[in-house]
Amino acid sequence: MPDRAAPADLRRLAGLAREYGTPLYAFDLDRVRAQVAGLRAALPEGVGVLYSVKANPLPRICAVLAGLGLGAEVASPGELRAALAAGFGAEQILVSGPYKHPGLLTVPGVRVSVDSVSELAQLADRGTAHALLLRVRPDFAPACGIPMGPVSRFGIPAAELAHAGAILRGSDLDVIGFHVYPGSQNLRAADAVANLRNAYELTVRAAGSTGVDPRVLDLGGGFGIPYGPREPRPLDLGPVGDELARIQSCAPGVDLLLELGRYLVAAAGWYVTRVVAEQHYDGRVGVVVDGGTHHRPDLCGLDLARASFPPLLLGSPAGPGRTTDVTGCLCLPWDVLAEGVTMPAVQAGDLLAFANSGAYGLSAAPHSFISHPPPAQITFDRSRAEHV
Ligand SMILES: *Cc1c(COP(=O)(O)O)cnc(C)c1O
């Protein structure tokens, strides 16, 4: 994986900012490809990977991932359309989420993750030809930055699985397996291994309670990204691959799936802004930029303003560091992109690039607030750059 701040990247980003203006989202498709190659090298043969489209639904990013043979996990008609247009085959698409808009069930071949007993009962009444996975809520405490354990709301709780089994026995639904999602933003190999193991063991119990003999197990993923100095090291996939190989040997003939969003795309994206002014308040220095949290939200509650690496200064020679806030252009006190970071003094016109901005960016943002124009979104690779 290339460095977050490789000089060639900085030059490229500065060039894109000159060409397309700021604020700007820029996505390096070669980094997406490199991330998938690294993942593939660490996973045992036969483990499938679904791309969680909500992390970044841009058509060119989806097309790269489809072209590399991944599947897709979608939750709305728009995401389903994006996945199909990008080239994911219907059979490689898993529809999930607590509400299946009718538009999600009109494409033959897609698999459907059933989120609740109530949804299962409705499908049994109506009948459906889709192959189904039962999403089972973790009954263990997952170790993750963003856990979805026993007190989360998604999936069928273990206590309701017998009821689900009874519904299945009276129906002709085609349940092919289970789906467990322990959570997101996992950077520790031991935690990722424990989550996979616990998820697999839960599916074994779920098979006993429901009478389903699984052919497919989606065990989640939630592999994280080192956004900042609190968690600077990437996830070590070696032990994760070993655990998946062990699960494969326990479940011969069963297709294992992972579903990953940010892990595949976050490090491929930058949010590039231009410094427009400086503010002084409460003994602090704030550098105002032409972007803000309306474009770079913190939807997942990761405390990005305080926990991220400082933005990268593009172009100008770096001087000594000073403690700086980077404030956005909104008339909103908490529109702060970086708080108390150490960075060189900058001036109006300088360019600042926020790394690790490839996931949960514009599609997760309240970008119509205050009606600034939307940022351009550019995908690029070695050979070319394209406006999205
Ligand atoms: C959001 C989501 C993902 C992707 O999460 P990341 O943290 O981006 O990897 C995967 N599976 C489900 C069910 C999700 O809701």
Tab-separated table of C-alpha atoms and ligand atoms in Angstrom:
chain	number	residue	atom	x	y	z
A	1	MET	CA	0.000	0.000	0.000
A	2	PRO	CA	1.468	3.374	-0.976
A	3	ASP	CA	2.064	5.937	1.711
A	4	ARG	CA	-0.701	8.370	2.638
A	5	ALA	CA	1.534	11.297	1.714
A	6	ALA	CA	3.721	10.104	-1.153
A	7	PRO	CA	5.154	13.127	-3.014
A	8	ALA	CA	3.772	11.896	-6.330
A	9	ASP	CA	0.282	11.806	-4.782
A	10	LEU	CA	0.676	15.335	-3.465
A	11	ARG	CA	1.721	16.640	-6.880
A	12	ARG	CA	-1.142	14.819	-8.549
A	13	LEU	CA	-3.668	16.179	-6.064
A	14	ALA	CA	-2.366	19.730	-6.484
A	15	GLY	CA	-2.682	19.350	-10.250
A	16	LEU	CA	-6.243	18.071	-9.970
A	17	ALA	CA	-7.151	20.947	-7.652
A	18	ARG	CA	-5.813	23.434	-10.218
A	19	GLU	CA	-7.683	21.744	-13.021
A	20	TYR	CA	-11.043	21.085	-11.344
A	21	GLY	CA	-11.106	23.670	-8.552
A	22	THR	CA	-11.765	23.173	-4.870
A	23	PRO	CA	-13.307	21.775	-2.807
A	24	LEU	CA	-12.664	18.491	-4.518
A	25	TYR	CA	-12.924	14.787	-3.892
A	26	ALA	CA	-10.217	12.815	-5.680
A	27	PHE	CA	-10.118	9.019	-5.760
A	28	ASP	CA	-7.111	6.988	-6.855
A	29	LEU	CA	-8.414	3.841	-8.565
A	30	ASP	CA	-4.943	2.270	-8.464
A	31	ARG	CA	-5.077	2.430	-4.664
A	32	VAL	CA	-8.424	0.602	-4.733
A	33	ARG	CA	-6.834	-2.058	-6.953
A	34	ALA	CA	-3.804	-2.330	-4.656
A	35	GLN	CA	-5.999	-2.714	-1.592
A	36	VAL	CA	-7.949	-5.545	-3.218
A	37	ALA	CA	-4.727	-7.246	-4.317
A	38	GLY	CA	-3.363	-7.102	-0.753
A	39	LEU	CA	-6.619	-8.471	0.620
A	40	ARG	CA	-6.726	-11.301	-1.921
A	41	ALA	CA	-3.153	-12.260	-1.108
A	42	ALA	CA	-4.061	-12.617	2.576
A	43	LEU	CA	-7.394	-14.466	2.257
A	44	PRO	CA	-7.635	-18.162	1.518
A	45	GLU	CA	-8.838	-19.151	-1.935
A	46	GLY	CA	-12.594	-19.352	-2.138
A	47	VAL	CA	-13.490	-16.632	0.365
A	48	GLY	CA	-15.765	-14.186	-1.449
A	49	VAL	CA	-15.755	-10.449	-0.772
A	50	LEU	CA	-18.803	-8.217	-1.123
A	51	TYR	CA	-18.304	-4.482	-1.509
A	52	SER	CA	-20.662	-2.530	0.754
A	53	VAL	CA	-21.772	0.058	-1.751
A	54	LYS	CA	-22.848	2.564	0.879
A	55	ALA	CA	-19.172	3.287	1.611
A	56	ASN	CA	-18.861	4.956	-1.802
A	57	PRO	CA	-21.357	4.408	-4.623
A	58	LEU	CA	-19.394	6.273	-7.335
A	59	PRO	CA	-19.852	4.370	-10.602
A	60	ARG	CA	-16.148	4.158	-11.470
A	61	ILE	CA	-15.193	2.850	-8.053
A	62	CYS	CA	-17.962	0.246	-8.201
A	63	ALA	CA	-16.856	-0.708	-11.720
A	64	VAL	CA	-13.260	-1.275	-10.612
A	65	LEU	CA	-14.419	-3.554	-7.800
A	66	ALA	CA	-16.857	-5.436	-10.053
A	67	GLY	CA	-14.059	-5.885	-12.589
A	68	LEU	CA	-11.871	-7.417	-9.891
A	69	GLY	CA	-14.479	-10.098	-9.237
A	70	LEU	CA	-15.987	-8.868	-5.980
A	71	GLY	CA	-19.688	-9.045	-5.200
A	72	ALA	CA	-21.770	-6.194	-3.780
A	73	GLU	CA	-23.878	-5.566	-0.714
A	74	VAL	CA	-26.676	-3.063	-1.349
A	75	ALA	CA	-29.525	-1.630	0.687
A	76	SER	CA	-31.585	0.601	-1.620
A	77	PRO	CA	-32.845	0.645	-5.213
A	78	GLY	CA	-30.231	3.310	-6.020
A	79	GLU	CA	-27.398	1.140	-4.719
A	80	LEU	CA	-28.804	-1.866	-6.577
A	81	ARG	CA	-28.923	0.136	-9.828
A	82	ALA	CA	-25.376	1.370	-9.224
A	83	ALA	CA	-24.161	-2.190	-8.618
A	84	LEU	CA	-25.842	-3.614	-11.715
A	85	ALA	CA	-24.623	-0.727	-13.895
A	86	ALA	CA	-21.087	-1.242	-12.591
A	87	GLY	CA	-21.144	-4.843	-13.786
A	88	PHE	CA	-21.794	-6.872	-10.635
A	89	GLY	CA	-23.827	-9.949	-11.618
A	90	ALA	CA	-27.225	-10.284	-9.908
A	91	GLU	CA	-26.125	-13.526	-8.187
A	92	GLN	CA	-23.144	-11.663	-6.696
A	93	ILE	CA	-25.387	-9.067	-5.074
A	94	LEU	CA	-26.682	-9.323	-1.515
A	95	VAL	CA	-29.595	-7.066	-0.633
A	96	SER	CA	-29.564	-6.238	3.063
A	97	GLY	CA	-30.947	-3.769	5.577
A	98	PRO	CA	-34.040	-3.451	7.750
A	99	TYR	CA	-36.319	-2.315	4.885
A	100	LYS	CA	-36.412	-3.889	1.450
A	101	HIS	CA	-37.907	-1.271	-0.831
A	102	PRO	CA	-40.045	-3.112	-3.410
A	103	GLY	CA	-37.565	-1.978	-6.089
A	104	LEU	CA	-34.954	-4.192	-4.458
A	105	LEU	CA	-36.885	-7.394	-5.088
A	106	THR	CA	-37.589	-6.948	-8.791
A	107	VAL	CA	-34.216	-8.203	-10.037
A	108	PRO	CA	-34.126	-11.999	-10.357
A	109	GLY	CA	-31.074	-13.708	-8.917
A	110	VAL	CA	-30.113	-11.270	-6.169
A	111	ARG	CA	-29.789	-12.775	-2.709
A	112	VAL	CA	-31.670	-11.221	0.168
A	113	SER	CA	-30.579	-10.936	3.796
A	114	VAL	CA	-33.665	-11.173	6.014
A	115	ASP	CA	-33.332	-8.796	8.942
A	116	SER	CA	-36.190	-9.796	11.258
A	117	VAL	CA	-38.733	-12.521	11.962
A	118	SER	CA	-41.434	-10.081	10.923
A	119	GLU	CA	-39.800	-9.660	7.505
A	120	LEU	CA	-39.416	-13.430	7.193
A	121	ALA	CA	-43.116	-13.980	7.970
A	122	GLN	CA	-44.130	-11.444	5.316
A	123	LEU	CA	-41.888	-13.123	2.730
A	124	ALA	CA	-43.358	-16.521	3.663
A	125	ASP	CA	-46.894	-15.138	3.173
A	126	ARG	CA	-46.134	-13.492	-0.146
A	127	GLY	CA	-43.685	-16.099	-1.414
A	128	THR	CA	-40.409	-15.182	-3.106
A	129	ALA	CA	-38.043	-16.867	-5.509
A	130	HIS	CA	-34.983	-15.070	-4.073
A	131	ALA	CA	-32.398	-17.104	-2.222
A	132	LEU	CA	-32.376	-15.854	1.372
A	133	LEU	CA	-29.795	-15.468	4.120
A	134	LEU	CA	-31.047	-15.038	7.678
A	135	ARG	CA	-29.237	-12.165	9.349
A	136	VAL	CA	-28.527	-13.216	12.904
A	137	ARG	CA	-27.749	-10.590	15.526
A	138	PRO	CA	-24.487	-11.256	17.362
A	139	ASP	CA	-25.169	-12.674	20.823
A	140	PHE	CA	-21.544	-11.921	21.770
A	141	ALA	CA	-19.900	-8.565	22.458
A	142	PRO	CA	-17.954	-7.761	19.296
A	143	ALA	CA	-14.606	-6.028	19.620
A	144	CYS	CA	-14.766	-3.209	17.053
A	145	GLY	CA	-14.538	0.562	16.728
A	146	ILE	CA	-18.244	0.511	15.811
A	147	PRO	CA	-19.762	-2.620	17.404
A	148	MET	CA	-23.141	-4.124	16.497
A	149	GLY	CA	-23.681	-6.632	19.249
A	150	PRO	CA	-26.589	-7.939	21.311
A	151	VAL	CA	-27.987	-4.466	21.949
A	152	SER	CA	-27.918	-3.390	18.312
A	153	ARG	CA	-31.137	-3.496	16.311
A	154	PHE	CA	-30.157	-5.412	13.201
A	155	GLY	CA	-30.717	-9.093	12.582
A	156	ILE	CA	-32.735	-11.799	14.266
A	157	PRO	CA	-31.838	-12.220	17.935
A	158	ALA	CA	-30.827	-15.729	18.957
A	159	ALA	CA	-33.955	-16.021	21.133
A	160	GLU	CA	-36.180	-15.646	18.030
A	161	LEU	CA	-34.394	-18.183	15.821
A	162	ALA	CA	-36.662	-21.073	16.802
A	163	HIS	CA	-39.637	-18.985	15.708
A	164	ALA	CA	-37.857	-18.272	12.406
A	165	GLY	CA	-37.337	-22.032	11.975
A	166	ALA	CA	-41.039	-22.680	12.534
A	167	ILE	CA	-41.959	-20.118	9.868
A	168	LEU	CA	-39.527	-21.752	7.452
A	169	ARG	CA	-40.917	-25.226	7.970
A	170	GLY	CA	-44.365	-24.043	6.928
A	171	SER	CA	-43.108	-22.221	3.825
A	172	ASP	CA	-41.318	-22.865	0.575
A	173	LEU	CA	-38.715	-20.171	1.141
A	174	ASP	CA	-35.192	-20.971	-0.057
A	175	VAL	CA	-32.874	-20.114	2.840
A	176	ILE	CA	-29.294	-20.775	1.788
A	177	GLY	CA	-27.429	-19.573	4.849
A	178	PHE	CA	-26.730	-16.937	7.458
A	179	HIS	CA	-25.415	-13.393	7.650
A	180	VAL	CA	-23.711	-12.021	10.774
A	181	TYR	CA	-22.307	-8.494	10.982
A	182	PRO	CA	-20.401	-7.881	14.231
A	183	GLY	CA	-19.376	-4.307	13.408
A	184	SER	CA	-17.000	-1.908	11.701
A	185	GLN	CA	-13.634	-0.182	11.993
A	186	ASN	CA	-11.679	-3.089	13.390
A	187	LEU	CA	-7.910	-2.539	13.396
A	188	ARG	CA	-6.727	-5.293	15.705
A	189	ALA	CA	-6.112	-8.727	14.249
A	190	ALA	CA	-7.008	-10.527	17.484
A	191	ASP	CA	-10.363	-8.742	17.550
A	192	ALA	CA	-11.081	-9.445	13.880
A	193	VAL	CA	-10.244	-13.115	14.443
A	194	ALA	CA	-12.476	-13.300	17.527
A	195	ASN	CA	-15.360	-11.675	15.661
A	196	LEU	CA	-15.076	-14.132	12.763
A	197	ARG	CA	-14.853	-17.098	15.137
A	198	ASN	CA	-17.783	-15.935	17.236
A	199	ALA	CA	-19.814	-15.165	14.120
A	200	TYR	CA	-19.144	-18.619	12.717
A	201	GLU	CA	-20.032	-20.340	15.992
A	202	LEU	CA	-23.236	-18.334	16.103
A	203	THR	CA	-24.158	-19.646	12.643
A	204	VAL	CA	-23.606	-23.207	13.865
A	205	ARG	CA	-26.079	-22.600	16.705
A	206	ALA	CA	-28.445	-20.821	14.317
A	207	ALA	CA	-28.402	-23.852	12.021
A	208	GLY	CA	-29.414	-26.009	15.000
A	209	SER	CA	-32.239	-23.658	16.037
A	210	THR	CA	-33.707	-23.140	12.572
A	211	GLY	CA	-33.046	-26.444	10.819
A	212	VAL	CA	-31.302	-24.579	7.972
A	213	ASP	CA	-28.346	-26.417	6.473
A	214	PRO	CA	-26.236	-23.463	5.267
A	215	ARG	CA	-24.461	-23.366	1.913
A	216	VAL	CA	-23.408	-19.716	2.308
A	217	LEU	CA	-22.124	-17.891	5.393
A	218	ASP	CA	-21.555	-14.150	5.309
A	219	LEU	CA	-19.464	-13.544	8.418
A	220	GLY	CA	-19.202	-9.754	8.097
A	221	GLY	CA	-15.797	-8.137	8.086
A	222	GLY	CA	-15.593	-4.616	9.412
A	223	PHE	CA	-11.889	-4.333	8.647
A	224	GLY	CA	-10.803	-0.846	9.665
A	225	ILE	CA	-8.630	1.939	8.358
A	226	PRO	CA	-5.911	3.744	10.332
A	227	TYR	CA	-7.460	7.209	10.217
A	228	GLY	CA	-5.075	8.812	12.642
A	229	PRO	CA	-2.367	8.682	15.290
A	230	ARG	CA	-4.581	6.945	17.868
A	231	GLU	CA	-4.714	3.903	15.603
A	232	PRO	CA	-1.846	4.376	13.181
A	233	ARG	CA	-1.208	0.769	12.166
A	234	PRO	CA	-3.097	-1.090	9.470
A	235	LEU	CA	-4.909	-4.305	10.310
A	236	ASP	CA	-2.636	-7.351	10.052
A	237	LEU	CA	-4.546	-9.708	7.790
A	238	GLY	CA	-2.288	-12.733	8.377
A	239	PRO	CA	-4.156	-14.093	11.416
A	240	VAL	CA	-7.477	-13.181	9.771
A	241	GLY	CA	-6.628	-15.323	6.757
A	242	ASP	CA	-5.579	-18.195	9.045
A	243	GLU	CA	-8.882	-18.023	10.919
A	244	LEU	CA	-10.864	-18.051	7.686
A	245	ALA	CA	-8.909	-21.114	6.524
A	246	ARG	CA	-9.748	-22.799	9.831
A	247	ILE	CA	-13.452	-21.995	9.403
A	248	GLN	CA	-13.324	-23.325	5.834
A	249	SER	CA	-11.969	-26.614	7.157
A	250	CYS	CA	-14.800	-26.781	9.741
A	251	ALA	CA	-17.421	-26.092	7.071
A	252	PRO	CA	-16.370	-27.907	3.919
A	253	GLY	CA	-18.433	-27.061	0.863
A	254	VAL	CA	-19.827	-23.875	2.438
A	255	ASP	CA	-19.140	-20.578	0.643
A	256	LEU	CA	-17.705	-17.997	3.011
A	257	LEU	CA	-18.289	-14.308	2.342
A	258	LEU	CA	-16.959	-11.105	3.856
A	259	GLU	CA	-18.512	-7.697	3.356
A	260	LEU	CA	-16.230	-4.675	3.386
A	261	GLY	CA	-16.784	-1.012	2.701
A	262	ARG	CA	-14.258	1.464	4.072
A	263	TYR	CA	-11.401	-1.053	4.019
A	264	LEU	CA	-11.533	-1.150	0.219
A	265	VAL	CA	-11.948	2.528	-0.592
A	266	ALA	CA	-11.201	4.889	2.323
A	267	ALA	CA	-7.453	5.216	1.742
A	268	ALA	CA	-8.019	5.800	-1.981
A	269	GLY	CA	-9.754	9.141	-1.460
A	270	TRP	CA	-8.723	12.688	-0.540
A	271	TYR	CA	-10.840	15.695	0.186
A	272	VAL	CA	-8.932	18.713	-1.100
A	273	THR	CA	-9.710	22.235	0.088
A	274	ARG	CA	-8.229	25.694	-0.355
A	275	VAL	CA	-7.340	27.968	2.532
A	276	VAL	CA	-9.410	31.163	2.344
A	277	ALA	CA	-8.728	32.986	5.643
A	278	GLU	CA	-7.449	32.719	9.178
A	279	GLN	CA	-9.496	33.130	12.366
A	280	HIS	CA	-8.403	33.766	15.963
A	281	TYR	CA	-10.670	32.793	18.842
A	282	ASP	CA	-10.311	31.626	22.396
A	283	GLY	CA	-6.502	31.638	22.109
A	284	ARG	CA	-6.609	29.373	19.069
A	285	VAL	CA	-5.732	29.719	15.410
A	286	GLY	CA	-8.248	28.527	12.851
A	287	VAL	CA	-7.516	28.179	9.189
A	288	VAL	CA	-10.718	28.585	7.187
A	289	VAL	CA	-11.055	26.442	4.074
A	290	ASP	CA	-13.575	26.481	1.233
A	291	GLY	CA	-14.970	23.054	2.197
A	292	GLY	CA	-16.436	21.680	5.392
A	293	THR	CA	-18.346	19.020	7.244
A	294	HIS	CA	-21.230	19.347	4.754
A	295	HIS	CA	-18.922	17.434	2.385
A	296	ARG	CA	-16.814	15.460	4.811
A	297	PRO	CA	-19.198	14.253	7.472
A	298	ASP	CA	-18.370	12.061	10.403
A	299	LEU	CA	-21.391	9.882	9.988
A	300	CYS	CA	-19.891	6.957	11.842
A	301	GLY	CA	-18.988	8.977	14.935
A	302	LEU	CA	-15.260	8.346	14.696
A	303	ASP	CA	-14.330	11.816	15.981
A	304	LEU	CA	-12.485	12.442	12.734
A	305	ALA	CA	-11.765	16.115	13.502
A	306	ARG	CA	-9.705	15.134	16.543
A	307	ALA	CA	-8.599	11.611	15.678
A	308	SER	CA	-7.435	11.996	12.074
A	309	PHE	CA	-3.965	12.686	10.818
A	310	PRO	CA	-3.518	16.414	10.091
A	311	PRO	CA	-4.338	17.464	6.539
A	312	LEU	CA	-1.516	17.394	4.032
A	313	LEU	CA	-0.220	20.675	2.731
A	314	LEU	CA	0.052	20.496	-1.069
A	315	GLY	CA	2.708	22.439	-2.822
A	316	SER	CA	4.175	24.990	-0.436
A	317	PRO	CA	7.388	24.338	1.488
A	318	ALA	CA	6.572	23.164	5.009
A	319	GLY	CA	7.697	25.431	7.858
A	320	PRO	CA	7.692	24.744	11.615
A	321	GLY	CA	4.493	23.280	13.026
A	322	ARG	CA	1.949	25.217	15.095
A	323	THR	CA	-1.271	24.124	16.730
A	324	THR	CA	-4.087	24.844	14.327
A	325	ASP	CA	-7.765	24.144	13.829
A	326	VAL	CA	-9.013	23.725	10.289
A	327	THR	CA	-12.474	25.235	10.147
A	328	GLY	CA	-15.015	24.838	7.389
A	329	CYS	CA	-16.920	27.438	5.421
A	330	LEU	CA	-20.308	26.856	7.060
A	331	CYS	CA	-22.012	29.292	9.427
A	332	LEU	CA	-22.018	26.562	12.030
A	333	PRO	CA	-19.792	26.518	15.138
A	334	TRP	CA	-18.985	22.824	14.940
A	335	ASP	CA	-17.985	22.902	11.287
A	336	VAL	CA	-14.430	21.889	12.173
A	337	LEU	CA	-12.458	19.517	9.926
A	338	ALA	CA	-9.369	19.219	12.125
A	339	GLU	CA	-9.033	20.311	15.733
A	340	GLY	CA	-5.759	21.183	17.446
A	341	VAL	CA	-3.525	19.555	14.844
A	342	THR	CA	0.124	20.450	14.388
A	343	MET	CA	0.787	21.774	10.918
A	344	PRO	CA	2.928	24.425	9.227
A	345	ALA	CA	1.578	27.956	8.954
A	346	VAL	CA	-0.487	28.274	5.789
A	347	GLN	CA	-1.827	31.194	3.831
A	348	ALA	CA	-4.878	31.979	1.767
A	349	GLY	CA	-4.590	30.038	-1.464
A	350	ASP	CA	-2.720	27.056	-0.014
A	351	LEU	CA	-4.203	23.620	-0.617
A	352	LEU	CA	-4.965	21.159	2.182
A	353	ALA	CA	-5.777	17.511	1.437
A	354	PHE	CA	-7.511	15.257	3.946
A	355	ALA	CA	-6.369	11.670	3.470
A	356	ASN	CA	-8.533	8.582	4.087
A	357	SER	CA	-11.569	10.371	2.672
A	358	GLY	CA	-12.613	7.699	0.194
A	359	ALA	CA	-15.441	6.215	2.265
A	360	TYR	CA	-18.555	7.838	3.734
A	361	GLY	CA	-17.832	11.132	2.000
A	362	LEU	CA	-20.253	13.063	-0.168
A	363	SER	CA	-22.882	10.313	-0.325
A	364	ALA	CA	-23.046	10.371	3.480
A	365	ALA	CA	-23.058	14.158	3.790
A	366	PRO	CA	-25.638	16.904	4.347
A	367	HIS	CA	-24.205	18.718	1.340
A	368	SER	CA	-27.272	20.793	0.551
A	369	PHE	CA	-27.044	22.607	3.895
A	370	ILE	CA	-26.330	26.319	3.186
A	371	SER	CA	-26.479	25.587	-0.546
A	372	HIS	CA	-22.818	25.831	-1.432
A	373	PRO	CA	-22.088	24.175	-4.779
A	374	PRO	CA	-21.181	20.500	-4.516
A	375	PRO	CA	-17.507	19.554	-4.778
A	376	ALA	CA	-16.266	17.989	-7.983
A	377	GLN	CA	-15.550	14.278	-7.701
A	378	ILE	CA	-12.643	13.005	-9.757
A	379	THR	CA	-11.394	9.484	-10.198
A	380	PHE	CA	-7.878	9.002	-11.488
A	381	ASP	CA	-5.234	6.401	-12.033
A	382	ARG	CA	-1.838	6.279	-13.682
A	383	SER	CA	-3.259	6.888	-17.119
A	384	ARG	CA	-6.033	9.463	-16.711
A	385	ALA	CA	-8.327	11.571	-14.567
A	386	GLU	CA	-12.076	11.770	-15.065
A	387	HIS	CA	-14.757	14.021	-13.701
A	388	VAL	CA	-17.587	11.937	-12.226
B	1	LIG	C1	-22.148	-0.446	6.553
B	1	LIG	C2	-22.110	-1.897	6.507
B	1	LIG	C3	-20.956	-2.534	6.050
B	1	LIG	C4	-19.690	-1.798	5.674
B	1	LIG	O1	-19.078	-1.219	6.780
B	1	LIG	P1	-17.569	-0.680	6.665
B	1	LIG	O2	-17.258	-0.191	8.002
B	1	LIG	O3	-17.577	0.397	5.636
B	1	LIG	O4	-16.737	-1.830	6.224
B	1	LIG	C5	-20.977	-3.899	5.922
B	1	LIG	N1	-22.075	-4.607	6.261
B	1	LIG	C6	-23.196	-4.026	6.734
B	1	LIG	C7	-24.348	-4.861	7.081
B	1	LIG	C8	-23.237	-2.666	6.884
B	1	LIG	O5	-24.346	-2.084	7.367
